[in-house]
Amino acid sequence: MTLAANSPTSFPPATTQRRPSFRPRRSASTKTLGISLVTLAALVALWFLAAQFGWASPLFLPSPADVLTQFGVVAADGYANGTLLDHTLASLGRIAAALGVGIFVGIPLGLLMGLNRWIRGIFSVPIDLYWGLPPLAYLPLLIIWLGIGETSKIVLLSLSTFAPICFAAQAGVRSVPVERINAALSLGASRLQLFTSIILPSALPEILTGLKIAIGAGLSTLVAAELIAAQSGLGYMIMSAANFLATDVVFVGLIIIAVLAFAFTSGMRWLEQRLIPWKGKL
Amino acid sequence: MLRIRDASVTFPASDGQDVHALDHVTLDIAPASIVVAVGASGCGKSTLLNAIAGFLPLSEGTITLDGREIVAPGGDRGVVFQKDTLLPWASVLDNVALGLKYRGVSRGERHERSRHLLELVGLADFAEKPPYELSGGMRQRVGIARALATDPKILLMDEPFGALDSLTRETMQQLLASVWAQTGKQILFITHSIEEALTLGTTIVVMSPRPGRIVARFDADFVRDFAENGDIGPIQSDPRFIELRQEIRSLIHQPEAARTGTLQ
């Protein structure tokens, strides 16, 4: 009856009946990449022409050359109490701190909320209540409570990144197919093994989706908060430049933010391909 | 030996009328036998399997495996599901080895035993593939290998071939018969196909719905012949096979007649 003592003959191996896999071909994405690059080039060319032929005043639309020059000036000499690198690092530092809080508090709490009815019942109400508010609406309150310094901004950003990550982790746990759990239990999994080998990896796609949403929410809250109340950061630099009608510096700030946002999106896509290549299959 | 005594499962329904999914079922599954439960949808055959697996609590009665009462899912009962439940992030080999990993078997040993099982189900060349690159039939073979890996006392199979095309299905039946002949496992197999029940069962129990219960049982031994020769044709044209198939068909289509005993 034991398995070791058997199988003088084996079942004939399967070789031919492979199912074709329906993965999108790589060429499809490179095709759109080419189109996108042409669009980008056309936009820059249009910008160049508009500035060159004076379709709009430089006050509203500085030329690409001016923006490039200003880029060098701001990078080297600085603008509004800091170089471009200082402002970028200030902004990145805030969003990194907020994402850290979102990940290290939001994921464990979300997982627990998915697993336990009591924890879900206790925490879902306060999170639902504040998550419905626009972050800038309660920024003044945070400033009254915590002062104008870094703390209030990092708390604000942390609140905006925490909720989507926490909800995603909870949804990830709740979405594990019951058959997968039953299968693991009938293979003898303990509760801890069930969590680490089944629930956590099953929840990973949802958690990464939550992280993407959190980065988007964090970035927009970050810049908005810096526009209102900060002494450093890209949002602060843009606001200071706007006050002096230095439109070229505003453009520099916007381009940096766009590049950062693009880098975050690409980074997340890379992370998804590395961590969950199986997403949507099976 | 698996003993089911007066097992009932009752679900509360929305209209207040309780649903008797399983009604006082008594059944034994002896070592080295294949008991096939066959019946129309809603006859309680899957409920019976889920109760044995420990996924569902009984409302009444007891189920014991080698004298120990079943109260929760456990590694002594291997389950093969209708829909495959392989982990997409693990290779075929690691999927088969999952139960051994839960038991703390060392990596080298669990891989060796899993490779041996993959050979048994004819998938040795696919060990390193992710499961989503396999066909439906191949994934069910991985599911069978995975359930066998921990050497369970009984194999519970819930319409495992129901979603497969008829050619693949026949190959899988042949595979199961050969695995059974080689391992001597006791198996509970659920199906709604009468032919499949007769081809694979050493005992066939016919179930009927509302309330779900056993209306008849038959002994058969076509599976031994099938395991030996691997040819389904002569078995299905055997007069005894045809006669039993007709009898079971009438039982399923006219359960009332069976209850009043006119067909006994």
Coordinates of C-alpha atoms in Angstrom, one line a residue:
Chain A
M1 CA 0.0 0.0 0.0
T2 CA 3.0 2.3 0.3
L3 CA 4.1 4.2 -2.7
A4 CA 7.7 3.2 -2.4
A5 CA 7.0 -0.4 -3.1
N6 CA 5.3 0.1 -6.4
S7 CA 5.5 1.2 -10.0
P8 CA 7.3 -1.4 -12.0
T9 CA 5.3 0.0 -14.9
S10 CA 4.6 3.7 -15.3
F11 CA 1.9 5.5 -17.2
P12 CA 3.1 6.6 -20.6
P13 CA 4.5 10.1 -20.4
A14 CA 2.6 13.0 -21.9
T15 CA 4.6 14.8 -24.5
T16 CA 2.3 16.0 -27.3
Q17 CA -0.8 17.5 -25.9
R18 CA 0.6 20.9 -24.7
R19 CA -1.9 23.6 -24.5
P20 CA -0.9 26.8 -26.4
S21 CA -0.4 29.5 -23.8
F22 CA -2.2 32.8 -24.4
R23 CA 0.4 35.3 -23.4
P24 CA 0.4 38.6 -25.1
R25 CA 3.3 38.7 -27.5
R26 CA 6.2 40.9 -26.7
S27 CA 6.1 42.5 -30.2
A28 CA 2.6 44.1 -29.3
S29 CA 4.1 46.3 -26.6
T30 CA 7.2 47.3 -28.6
K31 CA 4.8 48.4 -31.4
T32 CA 3.0 50.8 -29.1
L33 CA 6.3 52.0 -27.7
G34 CA 7.3 53.2 -31.2
I35 CA 4.0 55.1 -31.7
S36 CA 4.3 56.7 -28.2
L37 CA 7.8 57.9 -28.9
V38 CA 6.7 59.5 -32.1
T39 CA 3.8 61.2 -30.3
L40 CA 6.3 62.5 -27.7
A41 CA 8.7 63.8 -30.3
A42 CA 5.8 65.6 -32.1
L43 CA 4.7 67.3 -28.9
V44 CA 8.2 68.5 -28.2
A45 CA 8.5 69.7 -31.8
L46 CA 5.1 71.6 -31.5
W47 CA 6.3 73.2 -28.3
F48 CA 9.6 74.2 -30.0
L49 CA 7.7 75.7 -33.0
A50 CA 5.2 77.5 -30.7
A51 CA 8.1 79.2 -28.8
Q52 CA 10.2 79.8 -32.0
F53 CA 7.4 81.6 -33.9
G54 CA 6.1 83.4 -30.8
W55 CA 2.6 81.8 -30.9
A56 CA 2.5 82.4 -27.2
S57 CA 4.3 84.9 -24.9
P58 CA 7.4 83.4 -23.1
L59 CA 5.6 84.4 -19.9
F60 CA 3.1 81.6 -20.6
L61 CA 5.2 79.3 -22.7
P62 CA 8.9 79.4 -22.3
S63 CA 11.0 77.9 -25.1
P64 CA 12.5 74.4 -24.7
A65 CA 15.9 76.1 -24.8
D66 CA 15.0 78.4 -21.9
V67 CA 13.7 75.5 -19.8
L68 CA 16.9 73.6 -20.5
T69 CA 19.0 76.5 -19.5
Q70 CA 17.0 77.1 -16.4
F71 CA 17.3 73.4 -15.6
G72 CA 21.1 73.8 -15.5
V73 CA 20.8 77.0 -13.4
V74 CA 18.4 75.5 -10.9
A75 CA 20.5 72.3 -10.7
A76 CA 23.7 74.1 -10.1
D77 CA 22.8 77.3 -8.2
G78 CA 19.4 76.4 -6.8
Y79 CA 16.1 78.1 -6.5
A80 CA 14.0 78.9 -3.4
N81 CA 16.4 77.8 -0.7
G82 CA 17.8 74.8 -2.4
T83 CA 19.2 73.1 -5.5
L84 CA 17.0 71.0 -7.8
L85 CA 18.6 67.9 -6.1
D86 CA 17.7 69.3 -2.6
H87 CA 14.1 69.8 -3.6
T88 CA 13.8 66.4 -5.3
L89 CA 15.3 64.6 -2.4
A90 CA 13.1 66.5 0.1
S91 CA 10.0 65.3 -1.9
L92 CA 11.3 61.8 -2.4
G93 CA 12.2 61.5 1.3
R94 CA 8.6 62.4 2.3
I95 CA 7.0 60.0 -0.1
A96 CA 9.5 57.2 0.9
A97 CA 8.7 57.7 4.6
A98 CA 4.9 57.7 3.8
L99 CA 5.2 54.5 1.7
G100 CA 7.3 52.9 4.4
V101 CA 4.5 53.6 6.9
G102 CA 1.9 52.4 4.4
I103 CA 3.7 49.2 3.7
F104 CA 4.9 48.3 7.2
V105 CA 1.6 49.2 8.9
G106 CA -0.9 48.9 6.1
I107 CA 0.0 45.4 4.9
P108 CA 0.1 43.6 8.3
L109 CA -3.1 45.4 9.5
G110 CA -4.8 44.7 6.2
L111 CA -3.9 41.0 6.4
L112 CA -5.2 40.8 9.9
M113 CA -8.4 42.5 8.9
G114 CA -8.8 40.0 6.2
L115 CA -8.3 37.1 8.6
N116 CA -10.2 38.3 11.7
R117 CA -13.7 39.5 11.9
W118 CA -13.1 41.5 15.1
I119 CA -10.0 43.3 13.8
R120 CA -11.9 44.1 10.5
G121 CA -14.9 45.4 12.5
I122 CA -12.8 47.6 14.7
F123 CA -10.6 49.2 12.1
S124 CA -12.7 49.4 9.0
V125 CA -14.9 52.3 10.3
P126 CA -12.2 54.8 11.1
I127 CA -10.3 54.0 7.9
D128 CA -13.4 54.3 5.8
L129 CA -14.3 57.6 7.5
Y130 CA -11.0 59.4 6.9
W131 CA -10.3 57.8 3.5
G132 CA -13.4 59.5 2.1
L133 CA -12.0 62.9 3.0
P134 CA -9.7 64.8 0.5
P135 CA -6.3 64.9 2.3
L136 CA -5.9 68.6 1.9
A137 CA -9.2 69.1 3.9
Y138 CA -7.6 67.7 7.0
L139 CA -4.1 69.1 6.4
P140 CA -5.0 72.3 8.4
L141 CA -6.1 70.2 11.4
L142 CA -2.8 68.2 11.2
I143 CA -0.9 71.5 11.1
I144 CA -2.7 72.6 14.3
W145 CA -2.0 69.3 16.0
L146 CA 1.5 68.6 14.8
G147 CA 2.9 72.0 13.7
I148 CA 4.1 73.2 10.3
G149 CA 7.2 71.0 10.2
E150 CA 7.9 67.7 8.5
T151 CA 5.8 65.6 10.9
S152 CA 2.4 67.0 9.7
K153 CA 3.3 66.4 6.1
I154 CA 4.6 62.9 6.6
V155 CA 1.5 62.0 8.7
L156 CA -0.7 63.4 5.9
L157 CA 1.1 61.4 3.2
S158 CA 1.2 58.3 5.3
L159 CA -2.6 58.5 5.8
S160 CA -3.1 58.8 2.1
T161 CA -0.8 55.8 1.3
F162 CA -1.9 53.6 4.2
A163 CA -5.6 53.2 3.3
P164 CA -5.2 51.8 -0.2
I165 CA -2.5 49.4 0.8
C166 CA -4.4 48.3 3.9
F167 CA -7.7 47.8 1.9
A168 CA -5.8 45.9 -0.8
A169 CA -4.2 43.5 1.6
Q170 CA -7.6 42.9 3.2
A171 CA -9.2 42.3 -0.2
G172 CA -6.3 40.0 -1.2
V173 CA -6.9 37.8 1.8
R174 CA -10.7 37.7 1.2
S175 CA -10.2 36.8 -2.5
V176 CA -8.3 33.6 -1.9
P177 CA -10.3 30.8 -3.5
V178 CA -11.8 28.5 -0.9
E179 CA -10.8 25.4 -2.9
R180 CA -7.2 26.5 -2.7
I181 CA -7.5 26.7 1.1
N182 CA -9.3 23.4 1.3
A183 CA -6.7 21.8 -0.8
A184 CA -3.9 23.0 1.5
L185 CA -5.8 21.8 4.6
S186 CA -6.3 18.4 3.1
L187 CA -2.6 18.2 2.4
G188 CA -2.1 18.7 6.1
A189 CA -1.2 22.4 6.3
S190 CA -1.1 24.0 9.8
R191 CA -2.6 27.5 10.2
L192 CA 0.8 29.1 10.0
Q193 CA 1.7 27.1 6.9
L194 CA -1.7 28.0 5.3
F195 CA -1.0 31.7 5.9
T196 CA 2.6 31.7 4.6
S197 CA 2.3 29.2 1.7
I198 CA -1.3 30.0 0.4
I199 CA -2.9 33.2 1.7
L200 CA 0.1 35.6 1.5
P201 CA 1.2 34.7 -2.0
S202 CA -2.5 34.6 -3.2
A203 CA -2.9 38.2 -1.8
L204 CA 0.3 39.5 -3.4
P205 CA -1.3 40.7 -6.7
E206 CA -3.9 42.7 -4.8
I207 CA -1.3 44.1 -2.5
L208 CA 0.8 45.3 -5.5
T209 CA -2.2 46.9 -7.0
G210 CA -2.9 48.7 -3.7
L211 CA 0.8 49.8 -3.7
K212 CA 0.3 51.3 -7.2
I213 CA -2.8 53.2 -6.1
A214 CA -0.9 54.4 -2.9
I215 CA 2.0 55.7 -5.0
G216 CA -0.4 57.7 -7.2
A217 CA -2.4 59.0 -4.2
G218 CA 0.9 59.8 -2.3
L219 CA 2.4 61.7 -5.2
S220 CA -0.6 64.0 -5.8
T221 CA -1.0 64.6 -2.1
L222 CA 2.7 65.3 -1.7
V223 CA 2.9 68.0 -4.3
A224 CA -0.4 69.6 -3.2
A225 CA 0.8 69.7 0.4
E226 CA 4.1 71.2 -0.6
L227 CA 2.3 73.9 -2.6
I228 CA 0.4 74.9 0.5
A229 CA 2.7 74.4 3.4
A230 CA 6.4 73.7 3.0
Q231 CA 9.9 75.2 2.9
S232 CA 11.4 72.7 0.5
G233 CA 10.3 70.1 -2.1
L234 CA 9.3 70.2 -5.8
G235 CA 5.8 71.6 -5.0
Y236 CA 7.3 74.4 -3.0
M237 CA 9.8 75.2 -5.8
I238 CA 7.0 75.4 -8.3
M239 CA 4.8 77.6 -6.1
S240 CA 7.8 80.0 -5.4
A241 CA 8.6 80.2 -9.1
A242 CA 4.9 80.9 -10.0
N243 CA 4.9 83.8 -7.5
F244 CA 7.6 85.4 -9.5
L245 CA 6.2 84.4 -12.8
A246 CA 9.3 82.3 -13.5
T247 CA 7.4 80.0 -15.8
D248 CA 10.5 78.2 -17.0
V249 CA 11.3 77.0 -13.5
V250 CA 7.7 75.9 -13.1
F251 CA 8.3 73.8 -16.3
V252 CA 11.5 72.3 -14.8
G253 CA 9.5 71.3 -11.7
L254 CA 6.7 69.7 -13.6
I255 CA 9.0 67.8 -15.9
I256 CA 10.9 66.4 -12.8
I257 CA 7.5 65.3 -11.3
A258 CA 6.4 63.7 -14.5
V259 CA 9.7 61.8 -14.7
L260 CA 9.4 60.6 -11.1
A261 CA 5.8 59.4 -11.7
F262 CA 6.9 57.6 -14.8
A263 CA 9.8 56.0 -12.9
F264 CA 7.4 54.8 -10.1
T265 CA 5.0 53.3 -12.7
S266 CA 7.8 51.5 -14.5
G267 CA 9.3 50.3 -11.3
M268 CA 6.0 48.8 -10.2
R269 CA 5.5 47.1 -13.6
W270 CA 9.0 45.6 -13.2
L271 CA 8.2 44.5 -9.7
E272 CA 4.9 42.8 -10.9
Q273 CA 6.8 40.9 -13.6
R274 CA 9.4 39.7 -11.1
L275 CA 7.1 38.8 -8.2
I276 CA 3.8 37.7 -9.9
P277 CA 4.5 36.5 -13.4
W278 CA 1.6 34.1 -12.9
K279 CA -1.0 36.9 -12.3
G280 CA -4.3 36.3 -14.1
K281 CA -3.3 32.7 -15.1
L282 CA -5.0 29.7 -13.6
Chain B
M1 CA -11.5 1.3 6.6
L2 CA -13.8 4.3 6.3
R3 CA -17.1 4.0 8.1
I4 CA -20.0 6.4 7.6
R5 CA -22.8 5.9 10.0
D6 CA -26.2 7.7 9.6
A7 CA -24.5 10.8 8.3
S8 CA -26.8 13.8 7.6
V9 CA -25.9 17.3 6.5
T10 CA -28.7 19.9 6.7
F11 CA -28.3 23.5 5.4
P12 CA -30.6 26.3 6.5
A13 CA -32.3 27.7 3.3
S14 CA -33.5 31.3 2.8
D15 CA -37.1 30.3 2.8
G16 CA -36.8 28.7 6.3
Q17 CA -37.2 25.2 4.9
D18 CA -34.0 23.2 5.7
V19 CA -32.3 21.5 2.8
H20 CA -31.4 17.9 3.6
A21 CA -28.3 17.6 1.4
L22 CA -27.4 14.3 2.9
D23 CA -29.9 12.1 4.7
H24 CA -28.9 9.3 7.0
V25 CA -26.2 7.8 4.8
T26 CA -24.4 4.7 5.9
L27 CA -21.5 3.4 3.9
D28 CA -18.2 1.6 4.3
I29 CA -15.2 2.0 2.1
A30 CA -12.8 -0.9 2.5
P31 CA -9.1 -0.8 1.8
A32 CA -8.2 -1.3 -1.9
S33 CA -11.7 -0.6 -3.1
I34 CA -13.0 2.1 -5.3
V35 CA -16.4 3.3 -4.3
V36 CA -18.1 5.4 -6.9
A37 CA -21.0 7.6 -6.0
V38 CA -23.2 8.4 -9.0
G39 CA -26.3 10.5 -9.3
A40 CA -28.0 13.6 -10.7
S41 CA -27.0 17.1 -9.5
G42 CA -28.0 17.8 -6.0
C43 CA -28.1 14.2 -4.9
G44 CA -25.6 14.9 -2.1
K45 CA -22.6 13.1 -3.6
S46 CA -20.3 16.1 -3.3
T47 CA -21.7 16.9 0.1
L48 CA -20.7 13.3 1.2
L49 CA -17.2 13.8 -0.1
N50 CA -16.9 17.2 1.5
A51 CA -18.0 15.8 4.8
I52 CA -15.4 13.0 4.6
A53 CA -12.7 15.5 3.7
G54 CA -13.7 17.5 6.8
F55 CA -14.7 20.6 4.9
L56 CA -18.3 20.4 6.1
P57 CA -19.5 19.4 9.5
L58 CA -22.1 16.7 9.9
S59 CA -25.5 17.6 11.4
E60 CA -26.0 14.0 12.6
G61 CA -24.1 10.7 12.5
T62 CA -20.4 10.0 12.4
I63 CA -17.6 9.3 10.0
T64 CA -14.5 7.4 11.2
L65 CA -11.3 6.6 9.4
D66 CA -9.5 3.6 10.9
G67 CA -11.5 4.2 14.1
R68 CA -10.7 7.9 14.4
E69 CA -13.6 10.3 14.0
I70 CA -13.3 12.9 11.3
V71 CA -13.8 16.5 12.6
A72 CA -11.5 18.6 10.3
P73 CA -9.5 18.4 7.1
G74 CA -6.3 16.4 7.4
G75 CA -3.4 14.9 5.5
D76 CA -4.7 11.3 5.9
R77 CA -7.4 12.1 3.2
G78 CA -6.1 13.2 -0.1
V79 CA -8.5 15.3 -2.2
V80 CA -8.6 15.7 -6.0
F81 CA -10.9 18.6 -6.9
Q82 CA -13.0 19.1 -10.0
K83 CA -11.3 22.4 -10.6
D84 CA -7.6 22.1 -10.2
T85 CA -6.3 23.9 -7.2
L86 CA -2.6 24.0 -8.1
L87 CA -0.5 27.0 -7.0
P88 CA 0.4 29.1 -10.0
W89 CA 3.5 30.5 -8.4
A90 CA 5.1 27.1 -7.8
S91 CA 6.5 24.6 -10.3
V92 CA 4.7 21.4 -11.0
L93 CA 7.3 19.6 -8.9
D94 CA 6.8 21.9 -5.9
N95 CA 3.1 21.6 -6.3
V96 CA 3.3 17.8 -5.9
A97 CA 5.7 18.2 -3.0
L98 CA 3.5 20.7 -1.1
G99 CA 2.0 18.1 1.3
L100 CA 5.5 16.7 2.0
K101 CA 6.7 20.2 2.7
Y102 CA 3.9 20.7 5.2
R103 CA 5.2 17.6 7.0
G104 CA 8.7 18.9 7.2
V105 CA 10.2 16.4 4.8
S106 CA 13.6 17.7 3.6
R107 CA 13.8 19.3 0.2
G108 CA 15.9 16.6 -1.4
E109 CA 13.6 13.8 -0.2
R110 CA 10.4 15.5 -1.1
H111 CA 11.7 16.3 -4.6
E112 CA 12.8 12.7 -5.1
R113 CA 9.4 11.3 -4.0
S114 CA 7.6 13.9 -6.1
R115 CA 9.6 13.1 -9.2
H116 CA 8.7 9.4 -8.7
L117 CA 5.0 10.3 -8.6
L118 CA 5.2 12.5 -11.7
E119 CA 6.7 9.5 -13.5
L120 CA 3.7 7.5 -12.2
V121 CA 1.3 9.9 -13.8
G122 CA 3.5 10.4 -16.9
L123 CA 4.6 13.9 -16.4
A124 CA 8.3 13.5 -15.5
D125 CA 9.3 15.9 -18.3
F126 CA 7.1 18.7 -16.9
A127 CA 8.5 18.9 -13.4
E128 CA 10.0 22.4 -13.7
K129 CA 7.0 24.0 -15.7
P130 CA 4.6 26.3 -14.1
P131 CA 1.1 24.7 -13.9
Y132 CA -0.5 27.2 -16.2
E133 CA 1.5 26.0 -19.1
L134 CA -0.1 22.5 -18.8
S135 CA -3.4 21.4 -20.3
G136 CA -6.5 20.7 -18.2
G137 CA -5.9 16.9 -18.2
M138 CA -2.2 17.3 -17.3
R139 CA -3.1 19.6 -14.4
Q140 CA -5.5 17.0 -13.1
R141 CA -2.7 14.4 -13.2
V142 CA -0.6 16.8 -11.2
G143 CA -3.5 17.1 -8.8
I144 CA -3.6 13.3 -8.4
A145 CA 0.2 13.1 -7.9
R146 CA -0.1 15.8 -5.3
A147 CA -2.8 14.0 -3.4
L148 CA -0.8 10.7 -3.5
A149 CA 2.4 12.3 -2.4
T150 CA 1.6 12.3 1.3
D151 CA 0.5 8.6 1.1
P152 CA -3.0 9.3 2.4
K153 CA -5.2 6.4 3.6
I154 CA -7.9 7.3 1.2
L155 CA -8.2 9.3 -2.0
L156 CA -11.3 11.5 -2.4
M157 CA -12.1 12.5 -5.9
D158 CA -14.8 15.0 -6.7
E159 CA -15.8 14.7 -10.4
P160 CA -12.1 15.1 -11.2
F161 CA -12.6 14.4 -14.9
G162 CA -15.9 16.2 -15.3
A163 CA -14.4 19.3 -17.0
L164 CA -12.2 17.3 -19.5
D165 CA -13.0 16.4 -23.1
S166 CA -14.1 12.8 -23.6
L167 CA -10.8 11.6 -25.1
T168 CA -8.7 13.1 -22.3
R169 CA -11.2 11.7 -19.9
E170 CA -10.7 8.2 -21.1
T171 CA -7.0 8.5 -20.8
M172 CA -7.4 9.8 -17.2
Q173 CA -9.7 6.9 -16.3
Q174 CA -7.1 4.6 -17.6
L175 CA -4.4 6.4 -15.6
L176 CA -6.5 6.2 -12.4
A177 CA -7.2 2.5 -12.9
S178 CA -3.4 1.9 -13.3
V179 CA -2.5 4.1 -10.3
W180 CA -5.1 2.2 -8.2
A181 CA -3.8 -1.2 -9.3
Q182 CA -0.2 -0.1 -8.4
T183 CA -0.9 1.7 -5.1
G184 CA -4.0 -0.2 -3.8
K185 CA -5.5 3.0 -2.4
Q186 CA -9.1 3.1 -1.2
I187 CA -10.8 5.6 -3.3
L188 CA -14.1 7.5 -3.1
F189 CA -14.9 8.8 -6.6
I190 CA -17.8 11.1 -7.4
T191 CA -19.3 11.3 -10.9
H192 CA -22.5 11.9 -12.8
S193 CA -21.4 9.6 -15.6
I194 CA -22.8 6.1 -15.3
E195 CA -20.2 4.7 -17.7
E196 CA -17.4 6.2 -15.6
A197 CA -18.9 4.8 -12.4
L198 CA -19.1 1.3 -13.9
T199 CA -15.7 1.4 -15.5
L200 CA -13.9 2.5 -12.3
G201 CA -15.9 1.3 -9.3
T202 CA -15.6 -1.9 -7.3
T203 CA -18.7 -0.6 -5.6
I204 CA -21.2 1.7 -7.1
V205 CA -23.6 3.6 -4.9
V206 CA -26.5 5.3 -6.7
M207 CA -27.7 8.5 -4.9
S208 CA -30.9 10.5 -5.4
P209 CA -31.7 14.1 -4.5
R210 CA -34.1 15.7 -2.0
P211 CA -33.2 14.4 0.5
G212 CA -29.7 13.2 -0.7
R213 CA -29.4 9.5 0.0
I214 CA -28.2 6.2 -1.3
V215 CA -30.9 4.3 -3.2
A216 CA -29.0 1.3 -4.4
R217 CA -25.5 -0.2 -4.4
F218 CA -23.9 -2.6 -6.8
D219 CA -20.6 -4.5 -6.9
A220 CA -18.6 -4.5 -10.1
D221 CA -15.0 -5.6 -11.1
F222 CA -14.6 -4.1 -14.6
V223 CA -11.9 -1.9 -13.2
R224 CA -9.5 -4.8 -12.6
D225 CA -9.9 -5.8 -16.3
F226 CA -9.5 -2.2 -17.3
A227 CA -6.3 -1.7 -15.2
E228 CA -4.8 -4.8 -16.8
N229 CA -5.7 -4.3 -20.4
G230 CA -6.3 -0.5 -20.6
D231 CA -9.0 -1.0 -23.2
I232 CA -12.4 0.4 -22.5
G233 CA -14.1 -1.0 -25.6
P234 CA -14.6 -4.7 -24.6
I235 CA -15.6 -3.6 -21.1
Q236 CA -18.4 -1.3 -22.3
S237 CA -19.8 -3.9 -24.6
D238 CA -19.9 -6.6 -21.9
P239 CA -23.5 -7.7 -21.5
R240 CA -23.3 -7.3 -17.7
F241 CA -22.0 -3.8 -18.1
I242 CA -24.9 -2.9 -20.4
E243 CA -27.4 -4.4 -18.1
L244 CA -26.0 -2.6 -15.0
R245 CA -25.9 0.7 -16.9
Q246 CA -29.6 0.3 -17.8
E247 CA -30.5 -0.5 -14.3
I248 CA -28.6 2.5 -12.8
R249 CA -30.0 4.8 -15.4
S250 CA -33.6 3.8 -14.5
L251 CA -32.7 4.3 -10.8
I252 CA -31.4 7.8 -11.5
H253 CA -34.3 8.8 -13.7
Q254 CA -37.1 7.2 -11.5
P255 CA -35.9 7.4 -7.9
E256 CA -39.5 7.0 -6.7
A257 CA -39.7 3.6 -8.3
A258 CA -36.5 2.6 -6.5
R259 CA -37.9 3.7 -3.2
T260 CA -41.0 1.7 -3.5
G261 CA -38.9 -1.3 -4.4
T262 CA -40.3 -2.1 -7.8
L263 CA -36.9 -2.3 -9.4
Q264 CA -35.2 -4.3 -6.7

